[in-house]
Amino acid sequence: HRGGHVVVHRDAQVERVMSRQCLDMLVVDPQPLRRSPWSSGGTEMFNTHCPEMLISAMIGAHAVVTRSLHLGVFALAAGVPFCCLDLGNEPQSNKMRDYWHRAGMVDVMYDGDDPVRHAVSLKHDWLACRDRQRAALNKHFDEIVKSLES
């Protein structure tokens, strides 16, 4: 069951898009030392670097909107629809686009004005995507271990 709240990344570009949305927002910051400003309402989660706390905040959310690769990965771990704002040819968007392309999920990248609708419209089986990524990571670790043993 999905809740009514949307988890949003405390980021100026995310705020620009989300400030026009009338949604129950939980504002999280995976980089709390940056102290990004936020003035568009919602409930602000206390600053934390803890992945478990961020994932817990996402479980049951309607969607996650971010400009952070890590928050996208955490949303996937929580099995929650998400999208990453795509600002075109700039380092953060390029990094996220490359990662999600390699993961077969480049459609989570979004450059429009309704990221929540986009996230929930994606036809991914979020938990199956998470499990595929976990299996790929485990395979990669196994290959590293084998190379170190030889």
mmCIF file with all atom_site columns, C-alpha atoms in Angstrom:
data_model
loop_
_atom_site.group_PDB
_atom_site.id
_atom_site.type_symbol
_atom_site.label_atom_id
_atom_site.label_alt_id
_atom_site.label_comp_id
_atom_site.label_asym_id
_atom_site.label_entity_id
_atom_site.label_seq_id
_atom_site.pdbx_PDB_ins_code
_atom_site.Cartn_x
_atom_site.Cartn_y
_atom_site.Cartn_z
_atom_site.occupancy
_atom_site.B_iso_or_equiv
_atom_site.pdbx_formal_charge
_atom_site.auth_seq_id
_atom_site.auth_comp_id
_atom_site.auth_asym_id
_atom_site.auth_atom_id
_atom_site.pdbx_PDB_model_num
ATOM 1   C CA . HIS A 1 1   ? 0.000  0.000   0.000   1.00 0.00 ? 1   HIS A CA 1
ATOM 2   C CA . ARG A 1 2   ? 1.360  3.395   -0.992  1.00 0.00 ? 2   ARG A CA 1
ATOM 3   C CA . GLY A 1 3   ? 1.027  6.343   1.346   1.00 0.00 ? 3   GLY A CA 1
ATOM 4   C CA . GLY A 1 4   ? 0.009  9.818   0.336   1.00 0.00 ? 4   GLY A CA 1
ATOM 5   C CA . HIS A 1 5   ? 3.327  11.495  0.970   1.00 0.00 ? 5   HIS A CA 1
ATOM 6   C CA . VAL A 1 6   ? 6.075  12.160  -1.544  1.00 0.00 ? 6   VAL A CA 1
ATOM 7   C CA . VAL A 1 7   ? 9.705  12.078  -0.472  1.00 0.00 ? 7   VAL A CA 1
ATOM 8   C CA . VAL A 1 8   ? 11.633 14.933  -2.074  1.00 0.00 ? 8   VAL A CA 1
ATOM 9   C CA . HIS A 1 9   ? 15.330 15.707  -2.185  1.00 0.00 ? 9   HIS A CA 1
ATOM 10  C CA . ARG A 1 10  ? 16.244 18.964  -0.469  1.00 0.00 ? 10  ARG A CA 1
ATOM 11  C CA . ASP A 1 11  ? 17.754 20.535  -3.588  1.00 0.00 ? 11  ASP A CA 1
ATOM 12  C CA . ALA A 1 12  ? 17.156 23.877  -5.304  1.00 0.00 ? 12  ALA A CA 1
ATOM 13  C CA . GLN A 1 13  ? 16.234 22.301  -8.655  1.00 0.00 ? 13  GLN A CA 1
ATOM 14  C CA . VAL A 1 14  ? 13.855 19.816  -7.041  1.00 0.00 ? 14  VAL A CA 1
ATOM 15  C CA . GLU A 1 15  ? 12.282 22.649  -5.050  1.00 0.00 ? 15  GLU A CA 1
ATOM 16  C CA . ARG A 1 16  ? 11.786 24.678  -8.233  1.00 0.00 ? 16  ARG A CA 1
ATOM 17  C CA . VAL A 1 17  ? 9.632  21.884  -9.689  1.00 0.00 ? 17  VAL A CA 1
ATOM 18  C CA . MET A 1 18  ? 7.963  20.694  -6.497  1.00 0.00 ? 18  MET A CA 1
ATOM 19  C CA . SER A 1 19  ? 6.996  24.171  -5.254  1.00 0.00 ? 19  SER A CA 1
ATOM 20  C CA . ARG A 1 20  ? 4.161  24.111  -7.816  1.00 0.00 ? 20  ARG A CA 1
ATOM 21  C CA . GLN A 1 21  ? 2.805  20.788  -6.541  1.00 0.00 ? 21  GLN A CA 1
ATOM 22  C CA . CYS A 1 22  ? 0.104  20.601  -3.862  1.00 0.00 ? 22  CYS A CA 1
ATOM 23  C CA . LEU A 1 23  ? 1.386  17.449  -2.194  1.00 0.00 ? 23  LEU A CA 1
ATOM 24  C CA . ASP A 1 24  ? 2.218  16.159  1.251   1.00 0.00 ? 24  ASP A CA 1
ATOM 25  C CA . MET A 1 25  ? 6.025  16.259  1.052   1.00 0.00 ? 25  MET A CA 1
ATOM 26  C CA . LEU A 1 26  ? 8.697  14.777  3.286   1.00 0.00 ? 26  LEU A CA 1
ATOM 27  C CA . VAL A 1 27  ? 11.894 16.702  2.555   1.00 0.00 ? 27  VAL A CA 1
ATOM 28  C CA . VAL A 1 28  ? 15.123 14.724  2.992   1.00 0.00 ? 28  VAL A CA 1
ATOM 29  C CA . ASP A 1 29  ? 18.737 15.674  2.479   1.00 0.00 ? 29  ASP A CA 1
ATOM 30  C CA . PRO A 1 30  ? 21.348 12.992  1.734   1.00 0.00 ? 30  PRO A CA 1
ATOM 31  C CA . GLN A 1 31  ? 24.045 15.686  2.015   1.00 0.00 ? 31  GLN A CA 1
ATOM 32  C CA . PRO A 1 32  ? 23.037 17.550  5.185   1.00 0.00 ? 32  PRO A CA 1
ATOM 33  C CA . LEU A 1 33  ? 26.355 19.331  5.553   1.00 0.00 ? 33  LEU A CA 1
ATOM 34  C CA . ARG A 1 34  ? 25.524 21.325  2.400   1.00 0.00 ? 34  ARG A CA 1
ATOM 35  C CA . ARG A 1 35  ? 22.493 22.820  4.168   1.00 0.00 ? 35  ARG A CA 1
ATOM 36  C CA . SER A 1 36  ? 20.547 23.443  0.983   1.00 0.00 ? 36  SER A CA 1
ATOM 37  C CA . PRO A 1 37  ? 17.767 25.979  1.556   1.00 0.00 ? 37  PRO A CA 1
ATOM 38  C CA . TRP A 1 38  ? 14.117 24.882  1.339   1.00 0.00 ? 38  TRP A CA 1
ATOM 39  C CA . SER A 1 39  ? 11.097 27.160  1.674   1.00 0.00 ? 39  SER A CA 1
ATOM 40  C CA . SER A 1 40  ? 8.328  25.267  -0.140  1.00 0.00 ? 40  SER A CA 1
ATOM 41  C CA . GLY A 1 41  ? 6.649  23.622  2.819   1.00 0.00 ? 41  GLY A CA 1
ATOM 42  C CA . GLY A 1 42  ? 6.391  19.974  3.656   1.00 0.00 ? 42  GLY A CA 1
ATOM 43  C CA . THR A 1 43  ? 7.840  18.213  6.651   1.00 0.00 ? 43  THR A CA 1
ATOM 44  C CA . GLU A 1 44  ? 11.593 18.375  6.849   1.00 0.00 ? 44  GLU A CA 1
ATOM 45  C CA . MET A 1 45  ? 13.284 15.216  8.080   1.00 0.00 ? 45  MET A CA 1
ATOM 46  C CA . PHE A 1 46  ? 16.174 15.821  10.451  1.00 0.00 ? 46  PHE A CA 1
ATOM 47  C CA . ASN A 1 47  ? 19.525 15.768  8.705   1.00 0.00 ? 47  ASN A CA 1
ATOM 48  C CA . THR A 1 48  ? 21.070 12.350  8.416   1.00 0.00 ? 48  THR A CA 1
ATOM 49  C CA . HIS A 1 49  ? 23.675 10.494  6.385   1.00 0.00 ? 49  HIS A CA 1
ATOM 50  C CA . CYS A 1 50  ? 22.185 7.165   7.455   1.00 0.00 ? 50  CYS A CA 1
ATOM 51  C CA . PRO A 1 51  ? 20.925 5.127   4.458   1.00 0.00 ? 51  PRO A CA 1
ATOM 52  C CA . GLU A 1 52  ? 18.669 3.046   6.708   1.00 0.00 ? 52  GLU A CA 1
ATOM 53  C CA . MET A 1 53  ? 16.910 6.173   8.001   1.00 0.00 ? 53  MET A CA 1
ATOM 54  C CA . LEU A 1 54  ? 16.445 7.541   4.483   1.00 0.00 ? 54  LEU A CA 1
ATOM 55  C CA . ILE A 1 55  ? 15.112 4.203   3.184   1.00 0.00 ? 55  ILE A CA 1
ATOM 56  C CA . SER A 1 56  ? 12.763 3.952   6.174   1.00 0.00 ? 56  SER A CA 1
ATOM 57  C CA . ALA A 1 57  ? 11.379 7.400   5.333   1.00 0.00 ? 57  ALA A CA 1
ATOM 58  C CA . MET A 1 58  ? 10.683 6.198   1.789   1.00 0.00 ? 58  MET A CA 1
ATOM 59  C CA . ILE A 1 59  ? 8.916  2.934   2.625   1.00 0.00 ? 59  ILE A CA 1
ATOM 60  C CA . GLY A 1 60  ? 5.227  3.414   1.943   1.00 0.00 ? 60  GLY A CA 1
ATOM 61  C CA . ALA A 1 61  ? 5.699  6.717   0.113   1.00 0.00 ? 61  ALA A CA 1
ATOM 62  C CA . HIS A 1 62  ? 3.702  7.452   -3.026  1.00 0.00 ? 62  HIS A CA 1
ATOM 63  C CA . ALA A 1 63  ? 6.911  8.406   -4.872  1.00 0.00 ? 63  ALA A CA 1
ATOM 64  C CA . VAL A 1 64  ? 10.408 9.880   -4.522  1.00 0.00 ? 64  VAL A CA 1
ATOM 65  C CA . VAL A 1 65  ? 11.691 12.871  -6.526  1.00 0.00 ? 65  VAL A CA 1
ATOM 66  C CA . THR A 1 66  ? 15.431 13.505  -6.464  1.00 0.00 ? 66  THR A CA 1
ATOM 67  C CA . ARG A 1 67  ? 18.584 14.840  -8.093  1.00 0.00 ? 67  ARG A CA 1
ATOM 68  C CA . SER A 1 68  ? 20.701 12.392  -6.116  1.00 0.00 ? 68  SER A CA 1
ATOM 69  C CA . LEU A 1 69  ? 21.804 9.057   -7.514  1.00 0.00 ? 69  LEU A CA 1
ATOM 70  C CA . HIS A 1 70  ? 21.972 7.740   -3.946  1.00 0.00 ? 70  HIS A CA 1
ATOM 71  C CA . LEU A 1 71  ? 18.365 8.687   -3.171  1.00 0.00 ? 71  LEU A CA 1
ATOM 72  C CA . GLY A 1 72  ? 17.294 6.961   -6.392  1.00 0.00 ? 72  GLY A CA 1
ATOM 73  C CA . VAL A 1 73  ? 19.123 3.819   -5.309  1.00 0.00 ? 73  VAL A CA 1
ATOM 74  C CA . PHE A 1 74  ? 17.556 4.080   -1.832  1.00 0.00 ? 74  PHE A CA 1
ATOM 75  C CA . ALA A 1 75  ? 14.081 4.466   -3.397  1.00 0.00 ? 75  ALA A CA 1
ATOM 76  C CA . LEU A 1 76  ? 14.748 1.342   -5.447  1.00 0.00 ? 76  LEU A CA 1
ATOM 77  C CA . ALA A 1 77  ? 15.818 -0.472  -2.257  1.00 0.00 ? 77  ALA A CA 1
ATOM 78  C CA . ALA A 1 78  ? 12.538 0.616   -0.645  1.00 0.00 ? 78  ALA A CA 1
ATOM 79  C CA . GLY A 1 79  ? 10.548 -0.553  -3.686  1.00 0.00 ? 79  GLY A CA 1
ATOM 80  C CA . VAL A 1 80  ? 9.066  2.927   -4.218  1.00 0.00 ? 80  VAL A CA 1
ATOM 81  C CA . PRO A 1 81  ? 8.421  4.597   -7.603  1.00 0.00 ? 81  PRO A CA 1
ATOM 82  C CA . PHE A 1 82  ? 10.909 7.393   -8.183  1.00 0.00 ? 82  PHE A CA 1
ATOM 83  C CA . CYS A 1 83  ? 12.322 9.734   -10.750 1.00 0.00 ? 83  CYS A CA 1
ATOM 84  C CA . CYS A 1 84  ? 15.537 11.701  -11.025 1.00 0.00 ? 84  CYS A CA 1
ATOM 85  C CA . LEU A 1 85  ? 15.356 15.221  -12.408 1.00 0.00 ? 85  LEU A CA 1
ATOM 86  C CA . ASP A 1 86  ? 17.341 15.532  -15.615 1.00 0.00 ? 86  ASP A CA 1
ATOM 87  C CA . LEU A 1 87  ? 18.835 18.985  -16.178 1.00 0.00 ? 87  LEU A CA 1
ATOM 88  C CA . GLY A 1 88  ? 20.483 18.063  -19.443 1.00 0.00 ? 88  GLY A CA 1
ATOM 89  C CA . ASN A 1 89  ? 24.211 18.059  -20.073 1.00 0.00 ? 89  ASN A CA 1
ATOM 90  C CA . GLU A 1 90  ? 25.544 18.719  -16.579 1.00 0.00 ? 90  GLU A CA 1
ATOM 91  C CA . PRO A 1 91  ? 27.655 16.451  -14.349 1.00 0.00 ? 91  PRO A CA 1
ATOM 92  C CA . GLN A 1 92  ? 25.008 15.220  -11.898 1.00 0.00 ? 92  GLN A CA 1
ATOM 93  C CA . SER A 1 93  ? 22.409 14.462  -14.574 1.00 0.00 ? 93  SER A CA 1
ATOM 94  C CA . ASN A 1 94  ? 25.046 12.805  -16.753 1.00 0.00 ? 94  ASN A CA 1
ATOM 95  C CA . LYS A 1 95  ? 26.148 10.578  -13.851 1.00 0.00 ? 95  LYS A CA 1
ATOM 96  C CA . MET A 1 96  ? 22.569 9.558   -13.016 1.00 0.00 ? 96  MET A CA 1
ATOM 97  C CA . ARG A 1 97  ? 21.604 9.036   -16.660 1.00 0.00 ? 97  ARG A CA 1
ATOM 98  C CA . ASP A 1 98  ? 24.645 6.805   -17.227 1.00 0.00 ? 98  ASP A CA 1
ATOM 99  C CA . TYR A 1 99  ? 23.948 4.723   -14.124 1.00 0.00 ? 99  TYR A CA 1
ATOM 100 C CA . TRP A 1 100 ? 20.242 4.244   -14.820 1.00 0.00 ? 100 TRP A CA 1
ATOM 101 C CA . HIS A 1 101 ? 20.954 3.499   -18.479 1.00 0.00 ? 101 HIS A CA 1
ATOM 102 C CA . ARG A 1 102 ? 23.347 0.707   -17.446 1.00 0.00 ? 102 ARG A CA 1
ATOM 103 C CA . ALA A 1 103 ? 20.683 -0.546  -15.020 1.00 0.00 ? 103 ALA A CA 1
ATOM 104 C CA . GLY A 1 104 ? 18.088 -0.656  -17.842 1.00 0.00 ? 104 GLY A CA 1
ATOM 105 C CA . MET A 1 105 ? 16.013 2.045   -16.160 1.00 0.00 ? 105 MET A CA 1
ATOM 106 C CA . VAL A 1 106 ? 16.924 5.255   -17.982 1.00 0.00 ? 106 VAL A CA 1
ATOM 107 C CA . ASP A 1 107 ? 13.224 6.169   -18.039 1.00 0.00 ? 107 ASP A CA 1
ATOM 108 C CA . VAL A 1 108 ? 13.494 7.224   -14.375 1.00 0.00 ? 108 VAL A CA 1
ATOM 109 C CA . MET A 1 109 ? 15.266 10.336  -15.695 1.00 0.00 ? 109 MET A CA 1
ATOM 110 C CA . TYR A 1 110 ? 12.730 13.143  -16.181 1.00 0.00 ? 110 TYR A CA 1
ATOM 111 C CA . ASP A 1 111 ? 12.906 16.741  -17.370 1.00 0.00 ? 111 ASP A CA 1
ATOM 112 C CA . GLY A 1 112 ? 9.275  17.899  -17.096 1.00 0.00 ? 112 GLY A CA 1
ATOM 113 C CA . ASP A 1 113 ? 7.058  19.672  -14.586 1.00 0.00 ? 113 ASP A CA 1
ATOM 114 C CA . ASP A 1 114 ? 5.185  16.720  -13.033 1.00 0.00 ? 114 ASP A CA 1
ATOM 115 C CA . PRO A 1 115 ? 7.811  14.298  -11.722 1.00 0.00 ? 115 PRO A CA 1
ATOM 116 C CA . VAL A 1 116 ? 5.454  12.508  -9.342  1.00 0.00 ? 116 VAL A CA 1
ATOM 117 C CA . ARG A 1 117 ? 3.036  11.611  -12.120 1.00 0.00 ? 117 ARG A CA 1
ATOM 118 C CA . HIS A 1 118 ? 6.001  10.441  -14.202 1.00 0.00 ? 118 HIS A CA 1
ATOM 119 C CA . ALA A 1 119 ? 7.384  8.267   -11.384 1.00 0.00 ? 119 ALA A CA 1
ATOM 120 C CA . VAL A 1 120 ? 4.105  6.511   -10.675 1.00 0.00 ? 120 VAL A CA 1
ATOM 121 C CA . SER A 1 121 ? 3.385  6.055   -14.394 1.00 0.00 ? 121 SER A CA 1
ATOM 122 C CA . LEU A 1 122 ? 6.538  3.974   -14.929 1.00 0.00 ? 122 LEU A CA 1
ATOM 123 C CA . LYS A 1 123 ? 5.715  0.318   -15.435 1.00 0.00 ? 123 LYS A CA 1
ATOM 124 C CA . HIS A 1 124 ? 8.594  -1.095  -13.439 1.00 0.00 ? 124 HIS A CA 1
ATOM 125 C CA . ASP A 1 125 ? 8.214  -3.896  -10.957 1.00 0.00 ? 125 ASP A CA 1
ATOM 126 C CA . TRP A 1 126 ? 10.294 -1.904  -8.477  1.00 0.00 ? 126 TRP A CA 1
ATOM 127 C CA . LEU A 1 127 ? 11.101 -4.849  -6.217  1.00 0.00 ? 127 LEU A CA 1
ATOM 128 C CA . ALA A 1 128 ? 12.139 -7.021  -9.183  1.00 0.00 ? 128 ALA A CA 1
ATOM 129 C CA . CYS A 1 129 ? 14.382 -4.167  -10.424 1.00 0.00 ? 129 CYS A CA 1
ATOM 130 C CA . ARG A 1 130 ? 15.924 -3.960  -6.965  1.00 0.00 ? 130 ARG A CA 1
ATOM 131 C CA . ASP A 1 131 ? 16.552 -7.709  -6.933  1.00 0.00 ? 131 ASP A CA 1
ATOM 132 C CA . ARG A 1 132 ? 18.189 -7.597  -10.393 1.00 0.00 ? 132 ARG A CA 1
ATOM 133 C CA . GLN A 1 133 ? 20.488 -4.798  -9.256  1.00 0.00 ? 133 GLN A CA 1
ATOM 134 C CA . ARG A 1 134 ? 21.373 -6.710  -6.081  1.00 0.00 ? 134 ARG A CA 1
ATOM 135 C CA . ALA A 1 135 ? 22.188 -9.845  -8.131  1.00 0.00 ? 135 ALA A CA 1
ATOM 136 C CA . ALA A 1 136 ? 24.382 -7.814  -10.512 1.00 0.00 ? 136 ALA A CA 1
ATOM 137 C CA . LEU A 1 137 ? 26.212 -6.282  -7.554  1.00 0.00 ? 137 LEU A CA 1
ATOM 138 C CA . ASN A 1 138 ? 26.760 -9.680  -5.951  1.00 0.00 ? 138 ASN A CA 1
ATOM 139 C CA . LYS A 1 139 ? 28.125 -11.027 -9.255  1.00 0.00 ? 139 LYS A CA 1
ATOM 140 C CA . HIS A 1 140 ? 30.486 -8.062  -9.488  1.00 0.00 ? 140 HIS A CA 1
ATOM 141 C CA . PHE A 1 141 ? 31.732 -8.661  -5.919  1.00 0.00 ? 141 PHE A CA 1
ATOM 142 C CA . ASP A 1 142 ? 32.246 -12.356 -6.678  1.00 0.00 ? 142 ASP A CA 1
ATOM 143 C CA . GLU A 1 143 ? 34.368 -11.423 -9.706  1.00 0.00 ? 143 GLU A CA 1
ATOM 144 C CA . ILE A 1 144 ? 36.456 -9.064  -7.591  1.00 0.00 ? 144 ILE A CA 1
ATOM 145 C CA . VAL A 1 145 ? 37.040 -11.744 -4.967  1.00 0.00 ? 145 VAL A CA 1
ATOM 146 C CA . LYS A 1 146 ? 38.027 -14.302 -7.632  1.00 0.00 ? 146 LYS A CA 1
ATOM 147 C CA . SER A 1 147 ? 40.495 -11.854 -9.183  1.00 0.00 ? 147 SER A CA 1
ATOM 148 C CA . LEU A 1 148 ? 42.068 -11.209 -5.774  1.00 0.00 ? 148 LEU A CA 1
ATOM 149 C CA . GLU A 1 149 ? 42.368 -14.934 -5.078  1.00 0.00 ? 149 GLU A CA 1
ATOM 150 C CA . SER A 1 150 ? 44.242 -15.690 -8.305  1.00 0.00 ? 150 SER A CA 1
#
